[in-house]
GROMACS .gro file of C-alpha atoms in nm:
model
  219
    1UNK     CA    1  12.760   4.978  12.113
    2UNK     CA    2  13.103   4.830  12.061
    3UNK     CA    3  13.420   5.039  12.081
    4UNK     CA    4  13.540   5.149  11.740
    5UNK     CA    5  13.796   5.371  11.578
    6UNK     CA    6  13.524   5.622  11.495
    7UNK     CA    7  13.435   5.853  11.782
    8UNK     CA    8  13.093   5.922  11.631
    9UNK     CA    9  12.957   5.572  11.649
   10UNK     CA   10  12.989   5.431  11.296
   11UNK     CA   11  13.299   5.229  11.215
   12UNK     CA   12  13.349   5.150  10.844
   13UNK     CA   13  13.618   4.895  10.923
   14UNK     CA   14  13.416   4.714  11.194
   15UNK     CA   15  13.725   4.660  11.407
   16UNK     CA   16  13.635   4.474  11.729
   17UNK     CA   17  13.803   4.528  12.061
   18UNK     CA   18  14.059   4.261  12.151
   19UNK     CA   19  14.401   4.232  12.310
   20UNK     CA   20  14.574   4.256  11.972
   21UNK     CA   21  14.463   4.614  11.919
   22UNK     CA   22  14.462   4.716  12.285
   23UNK     CA   23  14.725   4.986  12.232
   24UNK     CA   24  14.531   5.136  11.941
   25UNK     CA   25  14.215   5.168  12.150
   26UNK     CA   26  14.411   5.319  12.439
   27UNK     CA   27  14.558   5.575  12.201
   28UNK     CA   28  14.210   5.651  12.068
   29UNK     CA   29  14.082   5.708  12.420
   30UNK     CA   30  14.367   5.943  12.507
   31UNK     CA   31  14.310   6.134  12.183
   32UNK     CA   32  13.937   6.171  12.256
   33UNK     CA   33  14.002   6.301  12.607
   34UNK     CA   34  14.258   6.549  12.474
   35UNK     CA   35  14.014   6.673  12.210
   36UNK     CA   36  13.743   6.701  12.474
   37UNK     CA   37  13.951   6.934  12.687
   38UNK     CA   38  14.029   7.143  12.380
   39UNK     CA   39  13.657   7.177  12.313
   40UNK     CA   40  13.585   7.264  12.676
   41UNK     CA   41  13.824   7.558  12.650
   42UNK     CA   42  13.585   7.704  12.393
   43UNK     CA   43  13.334   7.759  12.673
   44UNK     CA   44  13.566   7.998  12.855
   45UNK     CA   45  13.653   8.161  12.523
   46UNK     CA   46  13.289   8.221  12.438
   47UNK     CA   47  13.235   8.360  12.787
   48UNK     CA   48  13.512   8.615  12.738
   49UNK     CA   49  13.384   8.700  12.389
   50UNK     CA   50  13.028   8.753  12.507
   51UNK     CA   51  13.131   8.950  12.815
   52UNK     CA   52  13.314   9.189  12.585
   53UNK     CA   53  12.995   9.248  12.387
   54UNK     CA   54  12.768   9.338  12.679
   55UNK     CA   55  12.756   9.622  12.929
   56UNK     CA   56  12.985   9.600  13.231
   57UNK     CA   57  12.697   9.530  13.471
   58UNK     CA   58  12.612   9.209  13.282
   59UNK     CA   59  12.961   9.061  13.253
   60UNK     CA   60  12.925   8.838  13.560
   61UNK     CA   61  12.584   8.725  13.441
   62UNK     CA   62  12.732   8.615  13.108
   63UNK     CA   63  13.007   8.414  13.276
   64UNK     CA   64  12.753   8.244  13.504
   65UNK     CA   65  12.543   8.151  13.201
   66UNK     CA   66  12.843   7.983  13.042
   67UNK     CA   67  12.885   7.776  13.358
   68UNK     CA   68  12.514   7.691  13.340
   69UNK     CA   69  12.571   7.562  12.986
   70UNK     CA   70  12.823   7.310  13.113
   71UNK     CA   71  12.644   7.206  13.433
   72UNK     CA   72  12.283   7.182  13.318
   73UNK     CA   73  12.370   7.102  12.957
   74UNK     CA   74  12.589   6.816  13.078
   75UNK     CA   75  12.312   6.696  13.310
   76UNK     CA   76  12.064   6.703  13.023
   77UNK     CA   77  12.301   6.512  12.796
   78UNK     CA   78  12.365   6.245  13.058
   79UNK     CA   79  11.995   6.200  13.136
   80UNK     CA   80  11.848   6.192  12.786
   81UNK     CA   81  12.079   6.349  12.527
   82UNK     CA   82  12.319   6.060  12.476
   83UNK     CA   83  12.022   5.825  12.445
   84UNK     CA   84  11.853   6.050  12.190
   85UNK     CA   85  12.170   6.032  11.979
   86UNK     CA   86  12.285   5.671  12.015
   87UNK     CA   87  11.992   5.481  12.169
   88UNK     CA   88  11.925   5.139  12.015
   89UNK     CA   89  11.608   5.021  12.193
   90UNK     CA   90  11.382   5.139  11.909
   91UNK     CA   91  11.596   5.202  11.597
   92UNK     CA   92  11.459   5.473  11.370
   93UNK     CA   93  11.603   5.747  11.144
   94UNK     CA   94  11.498   6.044  11.357
   95UNK     CA   95  11.565   5.993  11.728
   96UNK     CA   96  11.745   5.740  11.944
   97UNK     CA   97  11.569   5.554  12.224
   98UNK     CA   98  11.774   5.396  12.501
   99UNK     CA   99  12.091   5.458  12.705
  100UNK     CA  100  11.901   5.709  12.920
  101UNK     CA  101  12.084   5.807  13.241
  102UNK     CA  102  12.385   5.662  13.066
  103UNK     CA  103  12.610   5.437  13.272
  104UNK     CA  104  12.934   5.331  13.095
  105UNK     CA  105  12.996   5.079  13.375
  106UNK     CA  106  12.739   4.857  13.205
  107UNK     CA  107  12.981   4.807  12.914
  108UNK     CA  108  13.128   4.497  13.079
  109UNK     CA  109  13.506   4.475  13.090
  110UNK     CA  110  13.701   4.758  13.248
  111UNK     CA  111  13.882   4.824  12.921
  112UNK     CA  112  13.548   4.868  12.742
  113UNK     CA  113  13.424   5.101  13.016
  114UNK     CA  114  13.724   5.329  12.973
  115UNK     CA  115  13.647   5.365  12.602
  116UNK     CA  116  13.280   5.441  12.666
  117UNK     CA  117  13.367   5.702  12.931
  118UNK     CA  118  13.601   5.875  12.685
  119UNK     CA  119  13.345   5.866  12.406
  120UNK     CA  120  13.065   5.998  12.629
  121UNK     CA  121  13.284   6.280  12.760
  122UNK     CA  122  13.379   6.379  12.406
  123UNK     CA  123  13.020   6.387  12.283
  124UNK     CA  124  12.907   6.579  12.590
  125UNK     CA  125  13.167   6.847  12.520
  126UNK     CA  126  13.011   6.897  12.175
  127UNK     CA  127  12.659   6.917  12.316
  128UNK     CA  128  12.734   7.171  12.587
  129UNK     CA  129  12.947   7.388  12.359
  130UNK     CA  130  12.660   7.403  12.112
  131UNK     CA  131  12.428   7.559  12.370
  132UNK     CA  132  12.705   7.799  12.470
  133UNK     CA  133  12.730   7.936  12.115
  134UNK     CA  134  12.355   7.981  12.079
  135UNK     CA  135  12.334   8.153  12.418
  136UNK     CA  136  12.497   8.463  12.268
  137UNK     CA  137  12.162   8.543  12.108
  138UNK     CA  138  12.011   8.584  12.456
  139UNK     CA  139  12.279   8.803  12.614
  140UNK     CA  140  12.119   9.077  12.828
  141UNK     CA  141  11.772   8.957  12.726
  142UNK     CA  142  11.680   8.673  12.961
  143UNK     CA  143  11.689   8.594  13.332
  144UNK     CA  144  11.888   8.307  13.479
  145UNK     CA  145  11.607   8.063  13.569
  146UNK     CA  146  11.444   8.063  13.223
  147UNK     CA  147  11.791   8.034  13.072
  148UNK     CA  148  11.858   7.717  13.271
  149UNK     CA  149  11.542   7.561  13.127
  150UNK     CA  150  11.633   7.669  12.774
  151UNK     CA  151  11.987   7.530  12.810
  152UNK     CA  152  11.847   7.196  12.923
  153UNK     CA  153  11.613   7.181  12.623
  154UNK     CA  154  11.870   7.306  12.370
  155UNK     CA  155  12.102   7.019  12.459
  156UNK     CA  156  11.823   6.772  12.388
  157UNK     CA  157  11.749   6.934  12.052
  158UNK     CA  158  12.116   6.909  11.956
  159UNK     CA  159  12.114   6.542  12.051
  160UNK     CA  160  11.832   6.475  11.805
  161UNK     CA  161  12.008   6.648  11.515
  162UNK     CA  162  12.327   6.461  11.607
  163UNK     CA  163  12.136   6.133  11.577
  164UNK     CA  164  12.058   6.212  11.213
  165UNK     CA  165  12.428   6.223  11.123
  166UNK     CA  166  12.631   6.034  11.383
  167UNK     CA  167  12.406   5.738  11.458
  168UNK     CA  168  12.405   5.438  11.226
  169UNK     CA  169  12.025   5.463  11.220
  170UNK     CA  170  12.010   5.836  11.135
  171UNK     CA  171  11.857   5.921  10.800
  172UNK     CA  172  12.147   6.146  10.695
  173UNK     CA  173  12.394   5.874  10.787
  174UNK     CA  174  12.197   5.628  10.576
  175UNK     CA  175  12.229   5.875  10.288
  176UNK     CA  176  12.608   5.839  10.335
  177UNK     CA  177  12.658   6.184  10.485
  178UNK     CA  178  12.998   6.200  10.656
  179UNK     CA  179  13.045   6.468  10.921
  180UNK     CA  180  13.343   6.425  11.151
  181UNK     CA  181  13.362   6.786  11.271
  182UNK     CA  182  13.000   6.873  11.348
  183UNK     CA  183  12.918   7.108  11.060
  184UNK     CA  184  12.575   6.946  11.024
  185UNK     CA  185  12.515   6.765  11.353
  186UNK     CA  186  12.594   7.085  11.541
  187UNK     CA  187  12.522   7.375  11.308
  188UNK     CA  188  12.183   7.252  11.186
  189UNK     CA  189  12.087   7.329  11.542
  190UNK     CA  190  12.180   7.697  11.509
  191UNK     CA  191  11.846   7.786  11.353
  192UNK     CA  192  11.744   7.824  11.718
  193UNK     CA  193  11.982   8.119  11.734
  194UNK     CA  194  11.763   8.317  11.493
  195UNK     CA  195  11.442   8.204  11.663
  196UNK     CA  196  11.568   8.321  12.002
  197UNK     CA  197  11.690   8.649  11.861
  198UNK     CA  198  11.354   8.732  11.705
  199UNK     CA  199  11.153   8.610  12.004
  200UNK     CA  200  11.346   8.814  12.260
  201UNK     CA  201  11.375   9.121  12.033
  202UNK     CA  202  11.665   9.363  12.025
  203UNK     CA  203  11.796   9.573  12.310
  204UNK     CA  204  11.621   9.904  12.247
  205UNK     CA  205  11.847  10.092  12.486
  206UNK     CA  206  12.149  10.015  12.269
  207UNK     CA  207  12.027   9.994  11.911
  208UNK     CA  208  11.721  10.219  11.875
  209UNK     CA  209  11.933  10.500  11.734
  210UNK     CA  210  12.009  10.279  11.430
  211UNK     CA  211  11.667  10.131  11.358
  212UNK     CA  212  11.330  10.071  11.517
  213UNK     CA  213  11.317   9.771  11.748
  214UNK     CA  214  10.947   9.742  11.679
  215UNK     CA  215  11.004   9.627  11.321
  216UNK     CA  216  11.243   9.350  11.220
  217UNK     CA  217  11.358   9.222  11.559
  218UNK     CA  218  11.035   9.262  11.752
  219UNK     CA  219  10.836   8.940  11.799
   0.00000   0.00000   0.00000
């Protein structure tokens, strides 16, 4: 996994790292870190948005769940998620194998390590934000411990869909699909939003005066 000008793992220009383009790679790393912090701010934004859509007694619970998304989602991505997306031990179009418990220090030179840290941090920000968005479907409908488990698993599911698009071995990438913003690698994953909504049903105390919760939204 050589450093490249593409933050998503495929580099059409196949530009290797060397001293001649050191400044360019440093600039790329700074840009990735800056973008990562911009994406992380979405987590707090989603927390405020969701807390405004629930009853006052559940506002703290919603904010805690957004922290859970970052902590346990990030743990999941470090343990298996990054490997499911970019693993090279067993190349196939559907899921990556390798790079589990990812350690950028294994990249070799310190300059290479810095790039890999920046790239990992950027991809992790995508993965954890994805679970934060989907969590809105479960507001006021799930306890904290089951939510931690679901967050852990949702991050892994996102990592598999990301492999399809952002890995050189992914079948969508091989079909020449280009997705630099996550519209497929991230939003294909949002089908889980509907599944969670139907499975947990609607909040009858809030919506029963509009329609019956035992019909469309009742699993």
